[in-house]
Short mmCIF file of C-alpha atoms and ligand atoms in Angstrom, two decimals:
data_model
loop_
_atom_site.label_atom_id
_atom_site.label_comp_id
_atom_site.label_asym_id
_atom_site.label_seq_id
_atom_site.Cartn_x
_atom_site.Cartn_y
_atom_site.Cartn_z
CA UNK A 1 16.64 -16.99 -6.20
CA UNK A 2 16.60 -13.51 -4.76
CA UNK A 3 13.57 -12.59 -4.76
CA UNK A 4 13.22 -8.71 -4.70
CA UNK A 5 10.12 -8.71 -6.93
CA UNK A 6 7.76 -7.49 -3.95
CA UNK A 7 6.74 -7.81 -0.30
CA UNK A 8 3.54 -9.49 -0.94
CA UNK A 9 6.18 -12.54 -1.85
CA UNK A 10 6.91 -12.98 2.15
CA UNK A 11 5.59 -16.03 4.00
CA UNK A 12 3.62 -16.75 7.48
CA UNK A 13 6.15 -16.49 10.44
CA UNK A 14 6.11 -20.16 12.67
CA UNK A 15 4.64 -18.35 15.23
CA UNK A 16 1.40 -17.04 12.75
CA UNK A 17 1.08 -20.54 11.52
CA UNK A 18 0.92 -22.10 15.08
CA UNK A 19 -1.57 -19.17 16.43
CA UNK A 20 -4.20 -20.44 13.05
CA UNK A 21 -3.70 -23.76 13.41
CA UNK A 22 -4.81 -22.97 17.25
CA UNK A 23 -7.30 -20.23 16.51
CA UNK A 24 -10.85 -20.29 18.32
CA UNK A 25 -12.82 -19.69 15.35
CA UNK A 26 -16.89 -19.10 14.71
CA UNK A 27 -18.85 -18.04 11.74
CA UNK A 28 -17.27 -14.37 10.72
CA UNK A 29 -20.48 -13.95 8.49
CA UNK A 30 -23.14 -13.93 11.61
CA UNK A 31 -20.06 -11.68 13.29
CA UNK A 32 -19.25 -14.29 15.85
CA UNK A 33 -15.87 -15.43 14.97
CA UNK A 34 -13.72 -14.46 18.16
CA UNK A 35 -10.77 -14.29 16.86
CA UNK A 36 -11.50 -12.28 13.77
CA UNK A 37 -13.36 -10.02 16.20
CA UNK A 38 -10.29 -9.46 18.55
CA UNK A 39 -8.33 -8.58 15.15
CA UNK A 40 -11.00 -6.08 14.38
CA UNK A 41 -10.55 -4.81 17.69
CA UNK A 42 -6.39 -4.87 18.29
CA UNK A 43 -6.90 -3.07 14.83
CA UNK A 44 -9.23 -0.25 15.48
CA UNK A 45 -7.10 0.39 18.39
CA UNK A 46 -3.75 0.81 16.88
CA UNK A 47 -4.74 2.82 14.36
CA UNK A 48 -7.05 5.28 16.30
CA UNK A 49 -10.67 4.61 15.04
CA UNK A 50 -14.28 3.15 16.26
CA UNK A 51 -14.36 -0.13 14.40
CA UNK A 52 -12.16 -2.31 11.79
CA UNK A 53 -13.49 -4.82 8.97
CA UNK A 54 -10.92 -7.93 8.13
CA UNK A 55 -11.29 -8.52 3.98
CA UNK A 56 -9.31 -11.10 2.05
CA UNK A 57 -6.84 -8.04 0.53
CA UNK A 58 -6.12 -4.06 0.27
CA UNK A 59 -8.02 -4.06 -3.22
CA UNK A 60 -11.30 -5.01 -1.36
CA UNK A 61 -10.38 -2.53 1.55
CA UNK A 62 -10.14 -0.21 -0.94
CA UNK A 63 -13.51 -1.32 -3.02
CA UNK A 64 -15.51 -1.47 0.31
CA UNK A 65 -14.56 1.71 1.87
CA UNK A 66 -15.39 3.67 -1.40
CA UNK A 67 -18.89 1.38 -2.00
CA UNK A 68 -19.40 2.75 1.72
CA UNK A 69 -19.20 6.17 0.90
CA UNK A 70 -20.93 5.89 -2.28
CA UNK A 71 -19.87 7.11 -5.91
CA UNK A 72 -22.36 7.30 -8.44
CA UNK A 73 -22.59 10.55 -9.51
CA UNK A 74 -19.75 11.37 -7.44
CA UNK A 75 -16.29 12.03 -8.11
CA UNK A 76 -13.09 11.23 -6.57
CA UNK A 77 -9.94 13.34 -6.30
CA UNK A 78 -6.35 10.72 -6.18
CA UNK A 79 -3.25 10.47 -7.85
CA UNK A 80 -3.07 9.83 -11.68
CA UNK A 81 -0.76 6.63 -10.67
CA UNK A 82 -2.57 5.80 -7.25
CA UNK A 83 -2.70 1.99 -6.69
CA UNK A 84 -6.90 2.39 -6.61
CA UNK A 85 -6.65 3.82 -10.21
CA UNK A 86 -3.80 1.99 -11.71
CA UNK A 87 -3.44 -1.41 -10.41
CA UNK A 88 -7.47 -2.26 -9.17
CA UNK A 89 -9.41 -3.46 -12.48
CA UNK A 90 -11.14 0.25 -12.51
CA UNK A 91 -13.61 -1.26 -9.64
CA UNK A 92 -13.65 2.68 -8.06
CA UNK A 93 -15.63 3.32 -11.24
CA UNK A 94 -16.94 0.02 -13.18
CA UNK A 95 -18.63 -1.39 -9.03
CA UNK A 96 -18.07 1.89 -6.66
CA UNK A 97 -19.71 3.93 -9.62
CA UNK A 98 -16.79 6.73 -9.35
CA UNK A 99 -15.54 9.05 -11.68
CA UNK A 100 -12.24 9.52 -10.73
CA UNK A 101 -10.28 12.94 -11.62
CA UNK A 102 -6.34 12.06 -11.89
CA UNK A 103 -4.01 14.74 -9.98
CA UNK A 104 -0.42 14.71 -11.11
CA UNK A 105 2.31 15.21 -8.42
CA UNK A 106 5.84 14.21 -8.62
CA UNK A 107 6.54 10.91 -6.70
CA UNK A 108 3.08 10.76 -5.86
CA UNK A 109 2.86 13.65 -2.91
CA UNK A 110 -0.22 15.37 -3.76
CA UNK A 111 -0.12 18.91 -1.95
CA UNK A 112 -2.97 21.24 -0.94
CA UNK A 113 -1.89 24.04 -3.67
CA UNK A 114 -1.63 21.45 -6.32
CA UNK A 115 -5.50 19.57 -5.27
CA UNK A 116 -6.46 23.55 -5.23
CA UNK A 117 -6.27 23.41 -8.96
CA UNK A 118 -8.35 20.93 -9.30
CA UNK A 119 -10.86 21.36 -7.42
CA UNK A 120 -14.32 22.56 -9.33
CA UNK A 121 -17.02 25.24 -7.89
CA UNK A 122 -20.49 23.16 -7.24
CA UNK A 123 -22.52 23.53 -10.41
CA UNK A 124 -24.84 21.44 -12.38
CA UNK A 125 -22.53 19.99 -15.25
CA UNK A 126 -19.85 18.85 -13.10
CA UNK A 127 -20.11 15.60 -11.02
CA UNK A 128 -19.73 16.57 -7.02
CA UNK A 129 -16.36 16.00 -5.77
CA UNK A 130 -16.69 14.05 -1.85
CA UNK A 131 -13.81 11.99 -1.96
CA UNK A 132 -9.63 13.05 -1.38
CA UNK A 133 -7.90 9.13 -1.78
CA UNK A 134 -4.27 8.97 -0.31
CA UNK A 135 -1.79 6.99 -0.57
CA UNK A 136 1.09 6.16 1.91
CA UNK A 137 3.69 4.80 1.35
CA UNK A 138 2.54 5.44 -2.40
CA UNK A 139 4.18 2.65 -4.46
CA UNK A 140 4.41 4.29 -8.11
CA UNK A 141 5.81 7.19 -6.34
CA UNK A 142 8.57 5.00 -5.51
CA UNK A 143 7.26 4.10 -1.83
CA UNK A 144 7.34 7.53 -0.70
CA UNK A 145 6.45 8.87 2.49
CA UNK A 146 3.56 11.63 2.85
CA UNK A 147 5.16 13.10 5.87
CA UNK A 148 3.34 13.55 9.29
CA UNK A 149 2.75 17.60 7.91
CA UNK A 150 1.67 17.47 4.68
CA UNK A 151 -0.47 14.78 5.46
CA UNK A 152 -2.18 16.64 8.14
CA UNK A 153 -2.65 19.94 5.80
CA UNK A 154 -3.88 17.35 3.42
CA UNK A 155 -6.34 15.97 5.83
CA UNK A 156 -7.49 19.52 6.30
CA UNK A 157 -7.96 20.78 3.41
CA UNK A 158 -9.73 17.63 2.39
CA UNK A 159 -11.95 18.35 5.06
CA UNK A 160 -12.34 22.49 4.82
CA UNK A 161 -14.63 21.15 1.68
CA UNK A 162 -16.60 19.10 3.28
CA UNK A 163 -14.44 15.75 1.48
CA UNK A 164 -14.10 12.35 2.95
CA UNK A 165 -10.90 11.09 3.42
CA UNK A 166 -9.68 7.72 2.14
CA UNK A 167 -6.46 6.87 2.48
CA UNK A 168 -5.11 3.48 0.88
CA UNK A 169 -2.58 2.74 3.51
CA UNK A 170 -1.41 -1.08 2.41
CA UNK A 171 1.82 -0.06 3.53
CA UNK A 172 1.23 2.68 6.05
CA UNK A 173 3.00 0.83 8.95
CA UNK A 174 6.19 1.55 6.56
CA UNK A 175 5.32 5.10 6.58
CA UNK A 176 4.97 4.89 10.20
CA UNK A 177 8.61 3.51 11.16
CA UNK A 178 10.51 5.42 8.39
CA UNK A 179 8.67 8.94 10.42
CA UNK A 180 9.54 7.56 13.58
CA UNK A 181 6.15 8.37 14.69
CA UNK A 182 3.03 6.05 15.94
CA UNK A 183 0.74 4.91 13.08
CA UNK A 184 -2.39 6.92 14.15
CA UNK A 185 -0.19 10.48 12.93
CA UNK A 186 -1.51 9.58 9.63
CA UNK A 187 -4.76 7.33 10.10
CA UNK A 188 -6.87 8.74 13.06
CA UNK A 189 -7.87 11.63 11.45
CA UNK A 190 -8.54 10.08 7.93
CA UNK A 191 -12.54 8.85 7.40
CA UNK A 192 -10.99 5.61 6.40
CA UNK A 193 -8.11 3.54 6.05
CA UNK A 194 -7.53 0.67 4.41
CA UNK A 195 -3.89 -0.98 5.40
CA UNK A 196 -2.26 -5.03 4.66
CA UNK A 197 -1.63 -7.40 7.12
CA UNK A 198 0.48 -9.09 4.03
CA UNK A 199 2.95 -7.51 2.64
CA UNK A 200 5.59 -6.50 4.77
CA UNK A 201 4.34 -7.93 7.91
CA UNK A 202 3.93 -11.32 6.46
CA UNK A 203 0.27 -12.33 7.31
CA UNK A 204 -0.48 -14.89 4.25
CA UNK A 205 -3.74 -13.00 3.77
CA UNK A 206 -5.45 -10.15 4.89
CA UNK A 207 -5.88 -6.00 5.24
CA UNK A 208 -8.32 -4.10 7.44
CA UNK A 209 -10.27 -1.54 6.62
CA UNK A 210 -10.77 1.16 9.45
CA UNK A 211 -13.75 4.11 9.90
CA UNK A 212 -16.48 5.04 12.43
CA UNK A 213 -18.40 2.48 13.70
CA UNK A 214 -21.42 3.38 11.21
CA UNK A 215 -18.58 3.55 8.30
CA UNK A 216 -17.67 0.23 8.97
CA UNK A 217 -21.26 -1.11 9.20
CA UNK A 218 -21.72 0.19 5.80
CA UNK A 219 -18.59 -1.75 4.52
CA UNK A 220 -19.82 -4.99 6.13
CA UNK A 221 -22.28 -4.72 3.98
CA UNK A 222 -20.76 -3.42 0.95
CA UNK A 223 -18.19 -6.66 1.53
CA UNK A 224 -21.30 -8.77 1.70
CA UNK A 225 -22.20 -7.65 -1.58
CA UNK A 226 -18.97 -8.52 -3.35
CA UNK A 227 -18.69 -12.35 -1.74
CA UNK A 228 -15.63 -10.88 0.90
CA UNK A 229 -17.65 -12.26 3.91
CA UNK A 230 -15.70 -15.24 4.83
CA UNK A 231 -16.83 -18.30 7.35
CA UNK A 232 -14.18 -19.41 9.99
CA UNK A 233 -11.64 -16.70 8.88
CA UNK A 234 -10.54 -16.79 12.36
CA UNK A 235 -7.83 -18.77 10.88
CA UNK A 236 -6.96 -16.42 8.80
CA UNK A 237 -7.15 -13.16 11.33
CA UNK A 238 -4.68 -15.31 13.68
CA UNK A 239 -2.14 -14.60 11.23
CA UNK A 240 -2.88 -10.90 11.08
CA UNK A 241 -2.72 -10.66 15.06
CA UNK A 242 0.89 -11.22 15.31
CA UNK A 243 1.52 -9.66 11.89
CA UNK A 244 0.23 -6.33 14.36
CA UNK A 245 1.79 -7.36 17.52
CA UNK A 246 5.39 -8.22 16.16
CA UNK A 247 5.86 -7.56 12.67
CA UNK A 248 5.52 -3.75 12.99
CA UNK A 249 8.82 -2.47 14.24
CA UNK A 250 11.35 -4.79 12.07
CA UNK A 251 10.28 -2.91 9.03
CA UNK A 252 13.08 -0.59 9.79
CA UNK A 253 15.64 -3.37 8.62
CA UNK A 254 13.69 -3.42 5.36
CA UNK A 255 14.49 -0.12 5.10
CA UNK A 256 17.65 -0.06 6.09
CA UNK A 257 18.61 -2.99 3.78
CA UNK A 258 16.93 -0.82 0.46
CA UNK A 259 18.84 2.20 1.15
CA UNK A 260 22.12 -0.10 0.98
CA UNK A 261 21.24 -2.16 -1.92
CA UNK A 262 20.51 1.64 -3.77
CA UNK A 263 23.79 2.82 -2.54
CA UNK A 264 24.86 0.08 -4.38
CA UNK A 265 23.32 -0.23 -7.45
CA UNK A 266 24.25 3.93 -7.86
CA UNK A 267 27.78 2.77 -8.50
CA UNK A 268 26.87 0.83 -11.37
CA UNK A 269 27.14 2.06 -14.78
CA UNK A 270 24.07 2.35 -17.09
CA UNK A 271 21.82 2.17 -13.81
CA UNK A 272 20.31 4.92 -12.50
CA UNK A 273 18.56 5.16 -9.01
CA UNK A 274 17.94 8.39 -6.92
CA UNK A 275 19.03 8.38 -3.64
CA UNK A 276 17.24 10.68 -1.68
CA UNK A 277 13.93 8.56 -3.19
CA UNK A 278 14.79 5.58 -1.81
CA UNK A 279 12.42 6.02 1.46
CA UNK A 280 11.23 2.95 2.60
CA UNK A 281 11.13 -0.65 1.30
CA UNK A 282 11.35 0.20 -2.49
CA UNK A 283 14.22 1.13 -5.35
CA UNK A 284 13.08 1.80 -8.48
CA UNK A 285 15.82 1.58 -10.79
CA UNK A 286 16.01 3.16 -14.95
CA UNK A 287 17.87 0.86 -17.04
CA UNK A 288 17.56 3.25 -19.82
CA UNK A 289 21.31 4.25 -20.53
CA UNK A 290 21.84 0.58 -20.72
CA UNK A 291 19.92 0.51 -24.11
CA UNK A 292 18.76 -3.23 -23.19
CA UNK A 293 15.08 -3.99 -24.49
CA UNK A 294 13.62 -4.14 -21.32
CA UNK A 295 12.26 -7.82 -21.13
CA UNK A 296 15.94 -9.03 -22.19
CA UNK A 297 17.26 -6.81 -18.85
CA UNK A 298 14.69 -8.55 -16.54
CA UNK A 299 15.23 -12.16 -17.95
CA UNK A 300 18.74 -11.87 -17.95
CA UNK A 301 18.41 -11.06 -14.32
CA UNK A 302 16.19 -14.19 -13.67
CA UNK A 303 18.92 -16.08 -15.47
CA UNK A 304 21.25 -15.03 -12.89
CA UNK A 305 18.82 -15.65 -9.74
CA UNK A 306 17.73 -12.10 -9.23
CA UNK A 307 13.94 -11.68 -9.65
CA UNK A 308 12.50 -7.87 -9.86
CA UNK A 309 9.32 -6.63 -11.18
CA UNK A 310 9.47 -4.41 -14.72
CA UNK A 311 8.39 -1.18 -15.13
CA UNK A 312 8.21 -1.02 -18.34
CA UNK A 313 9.37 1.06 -20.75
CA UNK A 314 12.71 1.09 -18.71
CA UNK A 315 12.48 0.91 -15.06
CA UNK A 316 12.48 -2.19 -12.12
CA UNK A 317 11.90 -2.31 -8.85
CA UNK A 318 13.02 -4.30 -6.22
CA UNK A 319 11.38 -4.20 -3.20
CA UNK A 320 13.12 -5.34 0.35
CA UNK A 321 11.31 -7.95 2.67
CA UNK A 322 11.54 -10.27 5.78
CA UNK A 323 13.58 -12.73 3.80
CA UNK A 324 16.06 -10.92 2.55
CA UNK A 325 19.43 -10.70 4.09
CA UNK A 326 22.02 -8.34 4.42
CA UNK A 327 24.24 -11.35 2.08
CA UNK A 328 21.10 -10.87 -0.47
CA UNK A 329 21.74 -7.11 -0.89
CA UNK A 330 25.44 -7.58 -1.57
CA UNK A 331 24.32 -10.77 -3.99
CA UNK A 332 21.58 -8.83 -5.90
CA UNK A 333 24.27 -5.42 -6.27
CA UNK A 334 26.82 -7.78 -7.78
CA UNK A 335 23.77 -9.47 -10.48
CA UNK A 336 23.13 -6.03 -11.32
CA UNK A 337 26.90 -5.23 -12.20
CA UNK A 338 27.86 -8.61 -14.30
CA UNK A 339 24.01 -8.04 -15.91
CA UNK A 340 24.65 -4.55 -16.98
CA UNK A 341 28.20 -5.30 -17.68
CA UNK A 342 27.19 -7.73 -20.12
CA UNK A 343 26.14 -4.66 -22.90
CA UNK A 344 23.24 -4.88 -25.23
C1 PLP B 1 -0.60 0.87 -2.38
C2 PLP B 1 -1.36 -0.41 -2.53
N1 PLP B 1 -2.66 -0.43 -2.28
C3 PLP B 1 -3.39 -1.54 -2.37
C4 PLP B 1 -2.80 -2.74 -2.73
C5 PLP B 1 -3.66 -3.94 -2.91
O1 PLP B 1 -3.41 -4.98 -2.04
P1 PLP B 1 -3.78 -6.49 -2.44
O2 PLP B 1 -2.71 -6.96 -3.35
O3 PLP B 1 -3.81 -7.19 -1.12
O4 PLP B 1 -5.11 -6.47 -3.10
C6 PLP B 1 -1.42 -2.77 -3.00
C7 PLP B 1 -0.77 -4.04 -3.39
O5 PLP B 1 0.38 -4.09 -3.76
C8 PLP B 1 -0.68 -1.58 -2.91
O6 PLP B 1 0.63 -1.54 -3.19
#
């Protein structure tokens, strides 16, 4: 099976499981796990900020930071199909207390001008807005990149009304490589990041959530409160060491290897993919001119040993990864032909 259905399908490198199995590990709870510490720490570092919390996955990052800066009676500005608000059980508003106010932006690039618009004058039947949420690479947007620029005018207008900046960076090392620029362009000057050790750099568990040292106290807590404080994790942050020392830079072949498999699957008729969105890791494809009931395309796929995830009514995606090879890409183009091919 091909397996293009997403990065969070990659496994633990040899060397991450040999550095867990050897980990020097303590009680992460009482904060004296040493090797969940010196993740915290390689962490805070690389991404430009005063402190780092390890939690089991980017939907807690998420949950924490926002408990941290507090939502009831608060509202949030994000995206209308931001991971937080589409894909994260509606904790920003049912546990962070939230009320979330959707922006629409094509591919998910939210600008100044456009958050202008939405942005109410302080007065006593609106909730208060205090929180901008980014996302980058945003994965509904078809992982687009928020370039170095408009990230930093968003940053500042964010901050020109007095907003805290969140920015849900699961896959912000991607952004990183496809900029060619060093990760802290987009996270030192954010309030807080949240970013996955998973995913594309193949920790079996993990993200980190980032802030000032006070932030990040508050999160602790706020991660105490859910049942994320975890025992000998040092285990588990072993993984996410090397995931940061050596999984960074390779990301580039991911990206290299997507913007084939799009050049290929543009030659095939009934499927439609736009080049110039294909970015990072991700190609979302519409199967629409096909006229295939969507589940039918998708199985029929399977059938053939290419697995994607649906978008329904009448998109996939197929998102490149550590394991797949530049012999997958050709593979997976050729499925796609003899499975659109094959009519309705
Ligand atoms: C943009 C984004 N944010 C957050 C998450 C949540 O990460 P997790 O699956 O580890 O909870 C994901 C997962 O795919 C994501 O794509």
């Amino acid at each position: 099976m091909i397996n293009l259905f997403s990065d969070t399908q990659t496994l633990a490198t040899e060397e991450m499981l040999e550095a867990m199995v050897r980990a020097e590990v303590g009680d992460d709870v009482a904060g004296n796990d040493p090797t969940v510490n010196r993740l915290q720490d390689l962490a805070a570092a690389k991404v430009g900020q005063e402190a780092a919390l390890f939690v089991p996955s980017g939907t807690m990052g998420n949950l924490v930071a926002l408990m941290a800066v507090g939502g009831h009676g608060n509202e949030i500005l994000l995206h209308e199909e931001s991971h937080v608000y589409y894909y994260e059980g509606g904790a920003l508003c049912s546990i962070a207390g939230f009320t979330p106010r959707l922006v629409a932006a094509p591919r998910g690039l939210l600008t100044p001008e456009i958050l202008e618009t939405y942005l109410r004058p302080a007065n006593v039947h609106h909730p208060r807005t205090t929180v901008l949420e980014l996302e980058n690479t945003h994965n509904r947007g078809g992982g687009s990149v928020t370039p170095p620029d408009l990230h930093r005018r968003l940053v500042a207008w964010a901050h020109a009304h007095g907003l805290h900046v969140h920015l849900d960076g699961a896959r912000i090392f991607n952004a990183a490589v496809a900029s060619g620029v060093d990760v802290r362009v987009f996270t030192e000057n954010v309030d807080s990041v949240q970013f996955c050790l998973s995913k594309g750099l193949s920790a079996p568990v993990g993200s980190i959530v980032a802030g000032r040292k006070e932030f990040i106290d508050r999160a602790r807590q706020a991660r105490k409160r859910i049942g994320g404080a975890m025992r000998q994790a040092g285990h588990l942050a072993a993984a996410g060491i090397v995931a940061l020392e050596k999984m960074v830079d390779r990301l580039a072949e991911d990206h290299a290897r997507a913007k084939r498999l799009a050049e290929l699957v543009a030659k095939i008729p009934g499927l439609k993919v736009d080049l110039s969105s294909v970015e990072t890791n991700m190609v979302y494809v519409d199967f629409a001119p096909l006229g295939v009931a969507c589940d039918t395309f998708v199985d029929r796929l399977a059938a053939k040993g290419l697995k994607v995830s649906l978008i329904p009514p009448t998109r996939f995606r197929m998102v490149t990864h550590r394991h797949i090879s530049d012999a997958d890409v050709v593979s997976a183009a050729r499925i796609l032909g003899e499975a659109a091919r094959a009519g309705q």
